[in-house]
CSV table of C-alpha atoms and ligand atoms in Angstrom, one decimal:
chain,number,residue,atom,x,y,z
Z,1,UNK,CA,4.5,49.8,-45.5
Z,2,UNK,CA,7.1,47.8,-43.6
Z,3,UNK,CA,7.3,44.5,-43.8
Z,4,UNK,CA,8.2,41.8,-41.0
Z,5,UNK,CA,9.5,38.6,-40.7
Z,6,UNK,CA,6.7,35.8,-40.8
Z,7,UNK,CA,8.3,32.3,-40.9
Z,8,UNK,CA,12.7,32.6,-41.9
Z,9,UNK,CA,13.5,29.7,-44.5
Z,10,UNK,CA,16.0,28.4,-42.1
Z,11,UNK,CA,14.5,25.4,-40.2
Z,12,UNK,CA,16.3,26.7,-37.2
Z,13,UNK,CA,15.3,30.2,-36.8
Z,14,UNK,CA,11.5,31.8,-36.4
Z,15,UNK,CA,11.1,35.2,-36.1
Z,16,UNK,CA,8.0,36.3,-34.4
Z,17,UNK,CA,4.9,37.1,-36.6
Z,18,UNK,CA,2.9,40.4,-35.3
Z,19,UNK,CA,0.7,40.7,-38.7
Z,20,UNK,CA,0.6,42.9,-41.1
Z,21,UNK,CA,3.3,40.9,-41.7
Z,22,UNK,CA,1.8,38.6,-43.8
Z,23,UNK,CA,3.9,38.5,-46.8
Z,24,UNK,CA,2.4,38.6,-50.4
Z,25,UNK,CA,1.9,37.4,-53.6
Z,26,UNK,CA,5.0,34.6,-54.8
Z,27,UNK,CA,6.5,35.4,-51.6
Z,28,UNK,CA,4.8,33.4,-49.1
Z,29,UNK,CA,7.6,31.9,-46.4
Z,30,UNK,CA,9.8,34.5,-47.1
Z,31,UNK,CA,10.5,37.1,-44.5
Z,32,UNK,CA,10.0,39.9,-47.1
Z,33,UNK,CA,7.8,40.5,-50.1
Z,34,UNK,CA,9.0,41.0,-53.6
Z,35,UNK,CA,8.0,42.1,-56.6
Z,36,UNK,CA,8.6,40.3,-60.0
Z,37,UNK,CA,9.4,42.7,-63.2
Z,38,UNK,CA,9.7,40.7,-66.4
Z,39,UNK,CA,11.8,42.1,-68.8
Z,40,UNK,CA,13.5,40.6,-72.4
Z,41,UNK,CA,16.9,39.7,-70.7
Z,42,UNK,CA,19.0,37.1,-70.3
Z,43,UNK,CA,19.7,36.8,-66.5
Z,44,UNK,CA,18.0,37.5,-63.2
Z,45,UNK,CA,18.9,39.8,-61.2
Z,46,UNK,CA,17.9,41.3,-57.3
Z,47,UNK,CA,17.4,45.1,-56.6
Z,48,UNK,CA,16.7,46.3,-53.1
Z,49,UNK,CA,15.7,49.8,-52.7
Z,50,UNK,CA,14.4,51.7,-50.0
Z,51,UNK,CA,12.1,48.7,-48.2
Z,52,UNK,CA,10.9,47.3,-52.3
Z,53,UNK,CA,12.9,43.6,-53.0
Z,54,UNK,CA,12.2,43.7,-56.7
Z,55,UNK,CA,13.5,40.7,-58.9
Z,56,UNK,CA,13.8,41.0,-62.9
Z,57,UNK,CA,13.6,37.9,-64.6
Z,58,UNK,CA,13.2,36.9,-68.1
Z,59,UNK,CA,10.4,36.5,-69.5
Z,60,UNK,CA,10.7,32.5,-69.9
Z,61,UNK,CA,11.2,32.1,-66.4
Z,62,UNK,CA,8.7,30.7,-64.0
Z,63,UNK,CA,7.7,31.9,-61.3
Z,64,UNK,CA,9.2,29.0,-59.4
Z,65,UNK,CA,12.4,29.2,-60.6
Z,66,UNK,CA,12.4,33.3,-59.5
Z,67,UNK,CA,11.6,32.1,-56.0
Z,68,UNK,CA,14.0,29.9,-55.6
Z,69,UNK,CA,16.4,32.2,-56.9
Z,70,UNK,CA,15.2,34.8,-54.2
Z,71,UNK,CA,15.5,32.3,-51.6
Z,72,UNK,CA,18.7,31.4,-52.1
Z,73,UNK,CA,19.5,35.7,-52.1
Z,74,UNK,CA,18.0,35.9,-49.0
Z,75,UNK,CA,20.5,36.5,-47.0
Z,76,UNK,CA,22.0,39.1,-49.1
Z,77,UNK,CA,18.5,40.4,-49.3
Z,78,UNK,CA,18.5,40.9,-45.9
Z,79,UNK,CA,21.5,42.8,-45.4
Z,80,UNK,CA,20.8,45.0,-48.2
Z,81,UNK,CA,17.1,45.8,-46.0
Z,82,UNK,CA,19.0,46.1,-42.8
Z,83,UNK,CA,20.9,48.4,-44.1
Z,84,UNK,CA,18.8,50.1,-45.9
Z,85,UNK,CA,17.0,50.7,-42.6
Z,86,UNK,CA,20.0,51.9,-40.7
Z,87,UNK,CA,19.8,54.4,-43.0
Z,88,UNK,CA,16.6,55.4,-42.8
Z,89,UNK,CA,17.5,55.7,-38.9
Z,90,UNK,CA,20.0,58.0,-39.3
Z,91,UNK,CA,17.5,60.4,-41.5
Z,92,UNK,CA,14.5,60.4,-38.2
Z,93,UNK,CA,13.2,63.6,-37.5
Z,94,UNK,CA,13.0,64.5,-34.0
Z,95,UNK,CA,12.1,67.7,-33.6
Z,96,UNK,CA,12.2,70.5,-30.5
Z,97,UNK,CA,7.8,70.6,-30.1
Z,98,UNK,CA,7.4,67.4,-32.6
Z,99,UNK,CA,5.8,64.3,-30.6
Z,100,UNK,CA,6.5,60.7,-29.8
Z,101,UNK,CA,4.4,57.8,-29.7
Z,102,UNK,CA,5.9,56.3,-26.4
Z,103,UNK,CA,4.4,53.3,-24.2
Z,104,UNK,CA,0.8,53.9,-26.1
Z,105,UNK,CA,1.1,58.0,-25.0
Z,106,UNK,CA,1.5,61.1,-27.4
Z,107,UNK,CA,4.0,62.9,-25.8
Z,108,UNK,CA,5.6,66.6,-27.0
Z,109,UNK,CA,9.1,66.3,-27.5
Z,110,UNK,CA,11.6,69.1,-25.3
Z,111,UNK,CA,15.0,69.6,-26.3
Z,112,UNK,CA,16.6,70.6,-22.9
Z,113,UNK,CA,20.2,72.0,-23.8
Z,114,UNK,CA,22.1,69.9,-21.0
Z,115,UNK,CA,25.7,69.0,-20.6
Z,116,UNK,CA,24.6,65.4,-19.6
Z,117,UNK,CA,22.8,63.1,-21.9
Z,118,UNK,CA,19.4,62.2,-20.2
Z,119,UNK,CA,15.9,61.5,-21.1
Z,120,UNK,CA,12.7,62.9,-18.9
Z,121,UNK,CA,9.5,61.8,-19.2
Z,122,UNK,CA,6.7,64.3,-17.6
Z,123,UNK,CA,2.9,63.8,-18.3
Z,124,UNK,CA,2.9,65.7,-21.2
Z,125,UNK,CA,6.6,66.1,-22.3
Z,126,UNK,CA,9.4,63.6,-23.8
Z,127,UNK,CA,12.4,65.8,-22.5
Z,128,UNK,CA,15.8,65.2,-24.3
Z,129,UNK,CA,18.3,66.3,-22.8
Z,130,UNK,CA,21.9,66.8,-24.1
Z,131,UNK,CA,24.2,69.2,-26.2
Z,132,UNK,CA,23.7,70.5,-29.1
Z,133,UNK,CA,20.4,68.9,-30.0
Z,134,UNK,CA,19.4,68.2,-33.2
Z,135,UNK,CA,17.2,65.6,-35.1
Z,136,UNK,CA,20.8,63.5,-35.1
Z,137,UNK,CA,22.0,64.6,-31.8
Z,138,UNK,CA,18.9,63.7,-29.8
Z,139,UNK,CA,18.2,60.5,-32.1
Z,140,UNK,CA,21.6,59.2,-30.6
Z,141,UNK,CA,20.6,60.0,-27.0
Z,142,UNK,CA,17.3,58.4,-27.4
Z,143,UNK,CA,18.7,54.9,-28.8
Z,144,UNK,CA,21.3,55.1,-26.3
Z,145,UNK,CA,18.8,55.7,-23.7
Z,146,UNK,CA,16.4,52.9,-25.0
Z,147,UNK,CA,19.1,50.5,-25.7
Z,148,UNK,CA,19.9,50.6,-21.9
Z,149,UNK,CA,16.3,50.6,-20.9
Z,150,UNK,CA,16.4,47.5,-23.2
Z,151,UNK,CA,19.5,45.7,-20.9
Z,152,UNK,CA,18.1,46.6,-17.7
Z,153,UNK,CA,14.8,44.7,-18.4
Z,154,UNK,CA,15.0,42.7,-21.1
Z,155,UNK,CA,17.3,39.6,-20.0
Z,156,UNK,CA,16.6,39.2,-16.5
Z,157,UNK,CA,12.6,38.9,-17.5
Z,158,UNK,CA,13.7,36.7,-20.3
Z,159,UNK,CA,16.0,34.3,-18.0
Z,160,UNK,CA,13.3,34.5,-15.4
Z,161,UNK,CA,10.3,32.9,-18.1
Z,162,UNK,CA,12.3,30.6,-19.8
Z,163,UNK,CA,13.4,29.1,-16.0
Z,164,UNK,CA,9.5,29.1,-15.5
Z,165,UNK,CA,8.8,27.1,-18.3
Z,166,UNK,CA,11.8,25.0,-17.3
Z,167,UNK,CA,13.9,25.7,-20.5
Z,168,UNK,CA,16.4,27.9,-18.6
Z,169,UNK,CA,19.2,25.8,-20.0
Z,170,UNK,CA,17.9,26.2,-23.2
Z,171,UNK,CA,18.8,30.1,-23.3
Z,172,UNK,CA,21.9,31.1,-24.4
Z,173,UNK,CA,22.0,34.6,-24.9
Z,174,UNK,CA,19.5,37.5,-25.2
Z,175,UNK,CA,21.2,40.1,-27.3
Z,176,UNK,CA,19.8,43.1,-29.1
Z,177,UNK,CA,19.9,44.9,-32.6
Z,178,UNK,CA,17.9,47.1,-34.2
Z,179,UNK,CA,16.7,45.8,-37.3
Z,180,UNK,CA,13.9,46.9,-39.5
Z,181,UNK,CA,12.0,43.9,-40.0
Z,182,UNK,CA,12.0,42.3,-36.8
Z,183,UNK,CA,10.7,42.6,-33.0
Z,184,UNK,CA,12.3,39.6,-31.7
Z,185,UNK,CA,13.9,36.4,-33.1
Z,186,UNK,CA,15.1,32.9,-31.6
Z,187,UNK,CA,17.9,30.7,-33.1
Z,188,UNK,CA,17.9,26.7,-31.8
Z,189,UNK,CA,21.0,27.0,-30.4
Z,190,UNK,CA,19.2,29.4,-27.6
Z,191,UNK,CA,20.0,32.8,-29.1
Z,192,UNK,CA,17.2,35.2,-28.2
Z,193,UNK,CA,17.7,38.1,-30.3
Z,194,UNK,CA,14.9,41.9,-29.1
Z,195,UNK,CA,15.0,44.7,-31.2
Z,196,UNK,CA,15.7,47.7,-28.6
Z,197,UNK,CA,13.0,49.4,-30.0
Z,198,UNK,CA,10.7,47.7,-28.3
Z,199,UNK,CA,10.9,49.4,-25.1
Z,200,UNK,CA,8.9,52.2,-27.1
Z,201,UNK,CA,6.4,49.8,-26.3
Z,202,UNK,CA,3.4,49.2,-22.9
Z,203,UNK,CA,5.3,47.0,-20.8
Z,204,UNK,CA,2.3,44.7,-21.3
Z,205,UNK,CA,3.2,44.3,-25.3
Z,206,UNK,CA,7.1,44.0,-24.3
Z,207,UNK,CA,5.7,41.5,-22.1
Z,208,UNK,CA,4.3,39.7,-24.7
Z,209,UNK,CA,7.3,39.9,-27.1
Z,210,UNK,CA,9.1,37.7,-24.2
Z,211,UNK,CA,6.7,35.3,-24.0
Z,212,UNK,CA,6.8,34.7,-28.1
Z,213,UNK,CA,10.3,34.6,-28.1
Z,214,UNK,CA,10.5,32.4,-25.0
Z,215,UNK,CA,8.0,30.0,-26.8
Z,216,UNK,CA,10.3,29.4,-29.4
Z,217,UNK,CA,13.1,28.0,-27.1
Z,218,UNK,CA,10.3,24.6,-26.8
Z,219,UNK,CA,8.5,25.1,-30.5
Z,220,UNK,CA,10.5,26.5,-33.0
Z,221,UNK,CA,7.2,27.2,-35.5
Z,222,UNK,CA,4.2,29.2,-35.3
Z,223,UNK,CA,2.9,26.4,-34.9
Z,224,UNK,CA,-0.8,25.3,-32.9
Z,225,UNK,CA,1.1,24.8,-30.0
Z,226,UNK,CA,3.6,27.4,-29.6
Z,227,UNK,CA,0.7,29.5,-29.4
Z,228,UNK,CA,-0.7,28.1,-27.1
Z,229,UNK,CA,2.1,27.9,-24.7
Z,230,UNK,CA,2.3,31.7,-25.5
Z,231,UNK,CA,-1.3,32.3,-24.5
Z,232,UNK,CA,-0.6,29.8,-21.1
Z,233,UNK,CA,2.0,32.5,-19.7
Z,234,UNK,CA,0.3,35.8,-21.9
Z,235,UNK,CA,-3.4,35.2,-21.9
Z,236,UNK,CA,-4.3,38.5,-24.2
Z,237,UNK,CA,-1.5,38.0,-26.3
Z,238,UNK,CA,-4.2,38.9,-29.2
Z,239,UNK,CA,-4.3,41.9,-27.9
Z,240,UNK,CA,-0.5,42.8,-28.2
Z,241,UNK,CA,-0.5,41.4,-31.5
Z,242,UNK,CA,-3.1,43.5,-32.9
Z,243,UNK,CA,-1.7,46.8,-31.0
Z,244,UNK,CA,1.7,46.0,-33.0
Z,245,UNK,CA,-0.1,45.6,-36.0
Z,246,UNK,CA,-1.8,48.9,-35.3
Z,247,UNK,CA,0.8,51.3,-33.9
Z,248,UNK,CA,4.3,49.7,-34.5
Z,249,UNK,CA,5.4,52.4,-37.5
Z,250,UNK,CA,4.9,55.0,-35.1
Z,251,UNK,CA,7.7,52.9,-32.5
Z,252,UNK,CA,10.0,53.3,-35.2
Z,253,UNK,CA,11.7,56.3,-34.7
K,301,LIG,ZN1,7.9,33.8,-33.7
């Protein structure tokens, strides 16, 4: 299962928790879980493979001492995951006749040979249109596609809540990267930072993503009441959360 960021170490920077995301065991703050393997050696050392952090230690080592040796890998740790990820990207399988899990609908998915790159939505069909489609080809046209979707909506809503909430000077930037452990994320100098794939999501949920994000531009914690400035401009934001929690593999194409 993939994990999410709950609470970042940094002081300054909160990524949004949707669930699931709890982390476990010794790895509680940490936006990842690890695993400890305890070994007869000398030294600790980090391995990330495929979404598992796993940490060998020696056998006289606490457990304390291995967290604060993971904490201060995390950033490492987190490039290792993102890449890991990008990778995984590259290796999605859409398929002409496979489906897609897009704004809460099971759609078939066409591949319509096309010398421009387009995507069509029908009641029943996700077309892709472009040249010679393949599970690469038409993955390309469809994070292109949804990257754009992202830019045309994303900012403008974000601008427009955080001038509602009168912390429009607060925002800085709204930028976007697809990452593997994140939906959204919000630095204190104003950064507001949406994973694309988002827009795979009801508007309602995206809706909501804005609103957490947004939140964190007055409180940056999870705190009692960032969540209940959330709730004051997204009154069902349970709702969002929980559908994340229950359908967000499937946005991750
Ligand atoms: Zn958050």
């Amino acid at each position: 299962m993939r994990q999410f960021m709950t609470h970042s170490n940094q002081p300054d920077q909160y990524a949004h928790p949707t669930e699931g995301m709890r982390p476990q065991g010794g790895s509680s703050e940490l936006p990842y879980t690890y695993t400890i393997v305890r070994a007869r050696r000398k030294t600790m050392v980090v391995h990330v493979r495929h979404d598992n952090v796993e940490v060998r230690a020696p056998l006289f080592v606490s457990d304390a001492q291995i967290k604060d040796f993971v904490v201060r890998h995390t950033q490492w740790i987190l490039r290792k995951l993102e890449h890991k990820a990008g990778q995984e990207a590259q290796r999605l399988a859409l398929s002409d006749g496979g489906s897609i899990y897009y704004k809460a609908r099971t759609l078939t998915v066409c591949f319509v040979s096309d010398s421009c790159d387009d995507i069509v939505i029908t009641d029943k069909e996700f077309r892709i249109h472009g040249r010679r489609l393949n599970a690469e080809t038409a993955a390309k046209i469809l994070q292109r596609w949804l990257l754009m979707q992202a830019r045309a909506l994303l900012p403008a809503r974000t601008q427009a809540l955080a001038s509602y909430l009168q912390v429009g000077s607060k925002l800085k930037e709204v930028v976007f990267r697809k990452t593997k452990t994140k939906w959204g994320h919000c630095t204190s100098s104003g950064r507001i930072q949406f994973n694309w794939l988002i827009m795979m999501a009801p508007d309602a949920v995206i809706d909501y993503m804005i609103a957490h994000e947004v939140s964190h531009l007055l409180h940056m914690n999870h705190s009692r009441r960032f969540w209940s400035l959330v709730e004051s401009v997204c009154p069902d934001y349970r709702t969002y959360v929980k559908w994340l929690k229950k359908h967000e593999h499937r946005l991750w194409i």
